[in-house]
Amino acid sequence: MVHPSPTPSTSTAPPTEPTSRSSSSSPRRTAVSPAPDSLDYALLSGLAGGIAGCVGKTSVAPLDRVKILFQTRSPDYARYAGTWMGVFRASKDIYAETGVRGLLQGHSATLLRIFPYAAIKFMAYEKIHIILMPTADVETSTKRFLAGSLAGVTSALLTYPLELIRVRLAFEPRHNPNDKVSVLKTIRQIYLEPPLPLTPPSKATAAPSPPPIPSKPTLTHFYRGIFPTLFGIIPYAGTSFVVWGFLRTDLLPTYLSADFRQRHRAWLDLMAGGIAGALGQTAAYPLDIIRRRMQVGPATLAGAKGRAGFWETAKGVYKVGGWRGFFVGLSIGYLKVVPMNATSFATWEALKTVFGLEKKGRGEG
């Protein structure tokens, strides 16, 4: 009868240690789980987005360069455009001439641009999402589209000069591994060159053509093609985010159990991101074609005259290839955008989990 009293005292001692451990770890858990409307949450979400963007872009870097060459009708690779196999034939030619460096030409500039671009885009989306949809019951596809579009426009405005430099670096032909494309040289060319048209004058009128319109060096040259970019980013970013949110928050939870979604979360995120990217790419591709032509026009038509605006560029695209001209390279666009969006969205979600940014009480969207 005397022995039961020590037993409780012995059994109560061990719980004391876990309790102290729990209390000591509590501040740490709070530190990595900031409120969704806090600055810490926004910065961590932006960091996750920037890393996710770099991972996604790196996974498709060779395809990205071939796509730019197709879109801008590079004379060396125009014969490959328009077919699925053309993508691989062009890649094979580039690799044969300059090796892996040729396939990754301009990728360093891509990473310098994509990290701030993706960071701003995802961070802006989170903040706008919270403002427009503070609770899950007020979420709608229209609000998701608006949040995605505004986030895309914000990031495009702030990082467009880096995008222009990246495209020009990727466009420059290199037929020898020793040929080096200089970032500083490309920046200087963009700064000094006058705006030029998409299509050169015909042979019949080439001889009497007047001299090029003079243009002073200006920083506005780094925003050539910005308007079609902004017009294009609205359907692209808006469609991508609305499809992503619809699939993860509405469709998948309706047909799949919570346990299944938790066990296969990575694959489901990859699938949702890929579908979102494909639909967003389709909606914005014609504007993307016009933007690319405006960006590289001076590099291809150094002896032409005048200025190529949005409508002039669009007319030039239609004159050369009809309505199909606005979808040149779309097949490679799918090959690029589907895995890129899949990996970037999935990586973003995975890093948000690592950083403790899971939203409480808002569903999975």
XYZ file of C-alpha atoms in Angstrom:
365
model
C 0.000 0.000 0.000
C 2.973 2.251 0.461
C 4.254 1.667 -3.090
C 1.548 3.424 -5.186
C 2.614 6.912 -4.042
C 6.097 6.807 -5.645
C 4.555 5.496 -8.865
C 2.626 8.705 -9.689
C 5.619 10.859 -8.799
C 7.799 8.727 -11.062
C 5.253 8.827 -13.889
C 4.716 12.567 -13.614
C 8.405 13.372 -13.999
C 8.731 12.439 -17.717
C 5.840 14.648 -18.917
C 7.605 17.652 -17.415
C 10.473 17.375 -19.910
C 8.314 17.229 -23.067
C 6.317 20.176 -21.737
C 9.466 22.264 -21.402
C 10.581 21.167 -24.864
C 7.256 22.132 -26.325
C 7.349 25.558 -24.736
C 10.934 26.143 -25.846
C 10.091 25.241 -29.456
C 6.938 27.358 -29.497
C 8.655 30.690 -30.223
C 10.564 29.035 -33.078
C 7.338 27.823 -34.682
C 5.798 31.268 -34.353
C 8.864 32.880 -35.941
C 8.570 30.799 -39.132
C 4.784 31.123 -39.397
C 4.118 34.833 -40.006
C 0.617 36.161 -40.541
C -0.470 36.187 -44.226
C -0.819 39.980 -44.206
C 2.607 40.634 -42.633
C 5.752 41.887 -44.357
C 7.672 38.752 -43.325
C 5.089 36.586 -45.085
C 5.333 38.688 -48.257
C 9.141 38.593 -48.308
C 9.301 34.832 -47.703
C 6.661 34.240 -50.352
C 8.680 36.399 -52.749
C 11.858 34.448 -51.963
C 10.008 31.192 -52.605
C 8.653 32.595 -55.861
C 12.053 33.810 -57.045
C 13.676 30.433 -56.418
C 10.721 28.654 -58.036
C 11.003 30.859 -61.121
C 14.727 30.064 -61.487
C 14.071 26.327 -61.134
C 11.318 26.456 -63.732
C 13.340 28.495 -66.242
C 16.447 26.368 -65.856
C 14.450 23.208 -66.574
C 13.531 24.518 -70.039
C 16.446 26.844 -70.897
C 17.383 25.167 -74.239
C 13.758 25.163 -75.392
C 13.450 28.809 -74.415
C 16.264 29.824 -76.737
C 14.898 27.822 -79.681
C 11.450 29.346 -79.101
C 12.881 32.873 -79.318
C 14.724 31.998 -82.542
C 11.477 30.682 -84.048
C 9.357 33.613 -82.909
C 11.751 36.170 -84.316
C 12.202 34.289 -87.617
C 15.968 34.011 -87.273
C 17.280 33.359 -90.812
C 19.476 30.505 -89.612
C 16.601 28.554 -88.055
C 13.466 29.727 -89.892
C 13.367 26.478 -91.901
C 12.731 24.506 -88.718
C 9.808 26.596 -87.477
C 6.274 25.230 -87.517
C 6.926 21.548 -86.805
C 7.390 19.516 -83.648
C 10.564 17.873 -84.974
C 11.903 21.287 -85.943
C 12.434 22.010 -82.260
C 14.787 19.075 -81.881
C 16.510 19.660 -85.240
C 17.229 23.271 -84.346
C 18.505 22.212 -80.922
C 20.725 19.608 -82.587
C 22.213 22.213 -84.942
C 22.873 24.642 -82.100
C 24.526 21.897 -80.042
C 26.658 20.766 -82.992
C 27.947 24.298 -83.582
C 28.467 25.627 -80.059
C 27.753 22.794 -77.621
C 25.802 23.153 -74.405
C 26.861 26.794 -74.126
C 24.915 27.546 -77.279
C 21.744 25.973 -75.891
C 22.127 27.993 -72.703
C 23.065 31.258 -74.430
C 21.459 34.155 -72.586
C 20.492 31.972 -69.611
C 22.587 33.948 -67.136
C 20.619 37.041 -68.110
C 17.464 34.950 -67.824
C 18.232 34.084 -64.203
C 19.101 37.697 -63.383
C 15.712 38.679 -64.737
C 13.536 35.745 -63.666
C 14.400 35.842 -59.958
C 13.100 39.388 -59.351
C 10.290 38.858 -61.894
C 8.988 35.668 -60.276
C 9.588 36.990 -56.756
C 7.587 40.153 -57.437
C 4.857 38.242 -59.296
C 4.211 35.669 -56.580
C 4.612 38.179 -53.760
C 2.237 40.626 -55.461
C -0.268 37.840 -56.108
C -0.266 36.853 -52.438
C -0.851 40.426 -51.287
C -3.514 41.212 -53.901
C -5.163 37.852 -53.227
C -5.478 38.694 -49.536
C -6.874 42.165 -50.295
C -9.464 40.948 -52.821
C -10.246 37.636 -51.110
C -9.611 37.868 -47.358
C -11.589 34.667 -46.731
C -12.150 31.510 -48.761
C -15.897 32.047 -49.079
C -15.431 35.226 -51.154
C -12.994 33.713 -53.660
C -14.191 33.800 -57.274
C -12.579 33.096 -60.637
C -12.959 36.739 -61.603
C -11.073 37.919 -58.515
C -8.357 35.302 -59.051
C -7.972 36.441 -62.661
C -7.721 40.068 -61.552
C -5.171 39.232 -58.849
C -3.034 37.244 -61.280
C -3.210 39.939 -63.974
C -2.259 42.743 -61.595
C 0.612 40.690 -60.202
C 1.898 39.967 -63.714
C 1.658 43.604 -64.811
C 3.478 44.775 -61.663
C 6.373 42.361 -62.136
C 6.614 43.057 -65.893
C 6.836 46.829 -65.397
C 9.617 46.517 -62.842
C 11.771 43.966 -64.688
C 11.146 44.582 -68.413
C 14.653 45.950 -69.288
C 16.132 42.670 -68.042
C 13.685 40.764 -70.245
C 14.706 42.767 -73.326
C 18.406 42.135 -72.674
C 17.703 38.419 -72.230
C 15.854 38.160 -75.545
C 18.574 40.011 -77.437
C 21.260 37.774 -75.940
C 19.313 34.651 -76.902
C 18.717 35.950 -80.442
C 22.355 36.699 -81.318
C 23.643 33.932 -83.661
C 26.799 32.076 -82.675
C 28.375 29.609 -85.083
C 31.604 29.123 -83.195
C 32.122 28.154 -79.531
C 34.729 30.918 -79.297
C 32.197 33.608 -80.217
C 31.214 35.347 -77.009
C 28.050 37.342 -76.505
C 28.731 40.246 -74.172
C 26.016 41.477 -71.825
C 27.591 44.940 -71.649
C 27.878 45.115 -75.444
C 24.213 44.165 -75.818
C 23.153 46.794 -73.273
C 25.171 49.437 -75.150
C 23.617 48.457 -78.484
C 20.102 48.732 -77.098
C 20.866 52.113 -75.561
C 22.379 53.590 -78.737
C 20.274 52.087 -81.525
C 17.263 53.865 -83.087
C 13.861 52.140 -83.181
C 13.510 50.198 -86.443
C 10.667 48.513 -88.335
C 9.803 44.826 -88.483
C 9.848 44.439 -92.278
C 12.455 45.991 -94.595
C 11.391 47.860 -97.704
C 10.835 45.761 -100.822
C 13.548 45.438 -103.441
C 11.625 47.749 -105.743
C 11.763 50.594 -103.260
C 14.999 49.726 -101.464
C 17.297 51.906 -103.585
C 15.566 55.299 -103.195
C 14.728 54.793 -99.518
C 15.510 57.797 -97.312
C 18.077 57.593 -94.524
C 17.027 56.259 -91.093
C 15.174 58.617 -88.803
C 17.708 59.953 -86.289
C 17.272 58.870 -82.695
C 19.100 59.980 -79.583
C 20.380 57.402 -77.112
C 17.746 56.985 -74.417
C 16.728 54.611 -71.663
C 13.299 54.275 -73.282
C 14.944 51.890 -75.764
C 14.987 49.346 -72.923
C 11.180 49.397 -72.917
C 10.745 48.552 -76.603
C 7.784 46.166 -76.827
C 6.511 46.988 -73.328
C 2.915 47.631 -74.390
C 2.289 44.268 -76.070
C 4.051 42.745 -73.069
C 1.604 44.374 -70.683
C -1.348 43.486 -72.907
C -0.115 39.902 -73.124
C 0.645 39.480 -69.433
C -2.980 40.176 -68.510
C -4.423 37.053 -70.195
C -1.317 34.975 -69.465
C -0.883 35.649 -65.752
C -4.620 36.013 -65.172
C -5.474 32.711 -66.880
C -2.561 30.875 -65.239
C -3.523 31.905 -61.715
C -7.276 31.440 -62.190
C -6.792 27.904 -63.570
C -4.259 27.099 -60.840
C -6.619 28.295 -58.113
C -9.660 26.587 -59.655
C -7.924 23.225 -59.969
C -6.397 23.192 -56.480
C -9.234 24.814 -54.545
C -12.384 23.815 -56.410
C -11.963 20.886 -58.811
C -9.465 18.565 -57.099
C -11.049 18.777 -53.613
C -14.436 17.934 -55.193
C -13.293 14.669 -56.759
C -10.313 13.612 -54.657
C -10.171 12.861 -50.955
C -8.044 14.957 -48.623
C -5.847 11.942 -47.866
C -5.226 11.260 -51.562
C -4.408 14.916 -52.212
C -1.981 14.995 -49.313
C -0.195 11.808 -50.411
C 0.096 12.917 -54.045
C 0.395 16.647 -53.495
C 3.597 17.121 -55.497
C 2.222 15.359 -58.580
C -1.098 17.173 -58.369
C 0.685 20.526 -58.062
C 2.792 19.674 -61.118
C -0.320 18.739 -63.092
C -2.247 21.859 -62.049
C 0.701 24.114 -62.844
C 1.211 22.504 -66.259
C -2.452 22.886 -67.259
C -2.490 26.475 -66.011
C 0.610 27.293 -68.049
C -0.739 25.698 -71.252
C -4.017 27.621 -71.135
C -2.292 30.868 -70.200
C 0.188 30.456 -73.053
C -2.586 29.858 -75.595
C -4.487 32.958 -74.501
C -1.475 35.271 -74.715
C 0.633 33.808 -77.541
C -0.329 36.180 -80.417
C 0.668 39.165 -78.306
C 3.872 37.369 -77.346
C 4.765 37.017 -81.041
C 4.295 40.758 -81.618
C 6.329 41.583 -78.529
C 9.284 39.422 -79.611
C 9.339 40.945 -83.099
C 9.357 44.465 -81.648
C 12.163 43.524 -79.256
C 14.582 42.132 -81.854
C 13.593 44.198 -84.894
C 16.658 46.504 -84.635
C 18.969 43.493 -84.405
C 17.673 41.977 -87.664
C 17.034 45.063 -89.782
C 19.944 47.345 -89.085
C 19.629 49.123 -92.413
C 15.886 49.773 -92.379
C 14.138 53.023 -91.721
C 11.371 54.333 -89.553
C 9.669 53.013 -86.439
C 7.745 49.765 -86.017
C 4.856 50.224 -83.622
C 2.411 47.640 -82.307
C -0.009 47.688 -85.262
C 2.742 47.920 -87.867
C 4.396 44.882 -86.311
C 1.103 42.972 -86.195
C 0.425 43.776 -89.857
C 3.921 42.593 -90.751
C 3.364 39.290 -88.945
C 0.038 38.759 -90.714
C 1.464 39.704 -94.119
C 4.249 37.146 -93.824
C 2.357 34.205 -92.333
C -1.366 35.013 -92.138
C -3.194 34.154 -88.921
C -0.862 31.185 -88.454
C 1.993 33.644 -88.142
C 0.670 34.644 -84.727
C 1.107 31.063 -83.505
C 4.550 30.263 -84.911
C 6.452 28.327 -82.265
C 3.350 27.574 -80.166
C 4.192 23.869 -80.153
C 7.581 24.618 -78.627
C 5.774 27.089 -76.414
C 3.803 24.193 -74.961
C 6.934 22.087 -74.627
C 8.485 24.939 -72.680
C 5.639 26.478 -70.701
C 3.980 23.287 -69.447
C 7.049 21.901 -67.607
C 8.220 25.396 -66.633
C 4.911 26.356 -65.033
C 4.487 22.914 -63.520
C 7.876 23.031 -61.786
C 7.639 26.701 -60.782
C 4.159 26.449 -59.237
C 4.979 23.150 -57.514
C 8.315 24.485 -56.237
C 6.603 27.643 -54.981
C 4.081 25.615 -52.995
C 6.771 23.273 -51.656
C 8.967 26.171 -50.514
C 6.002 27.895 -48.888
C 5.533 24.723 -46.840
C 9.237 24.685 -45.947
C 9.071 28.361 -44.928
C 5.922 27.758 -42.857
C 3.647 29.857 -45.066
C 0.716 27.483 -45.275
C -2.490 29.507 -45.022
C -4.810 28.445 -42.266
C -8.493 28.171 -42.983
C -8.306 29.236 -46.634
C -8.352 25.875 -48.363
C -5.594 24.855 -50.731
C -5.756 27.732 -53.177
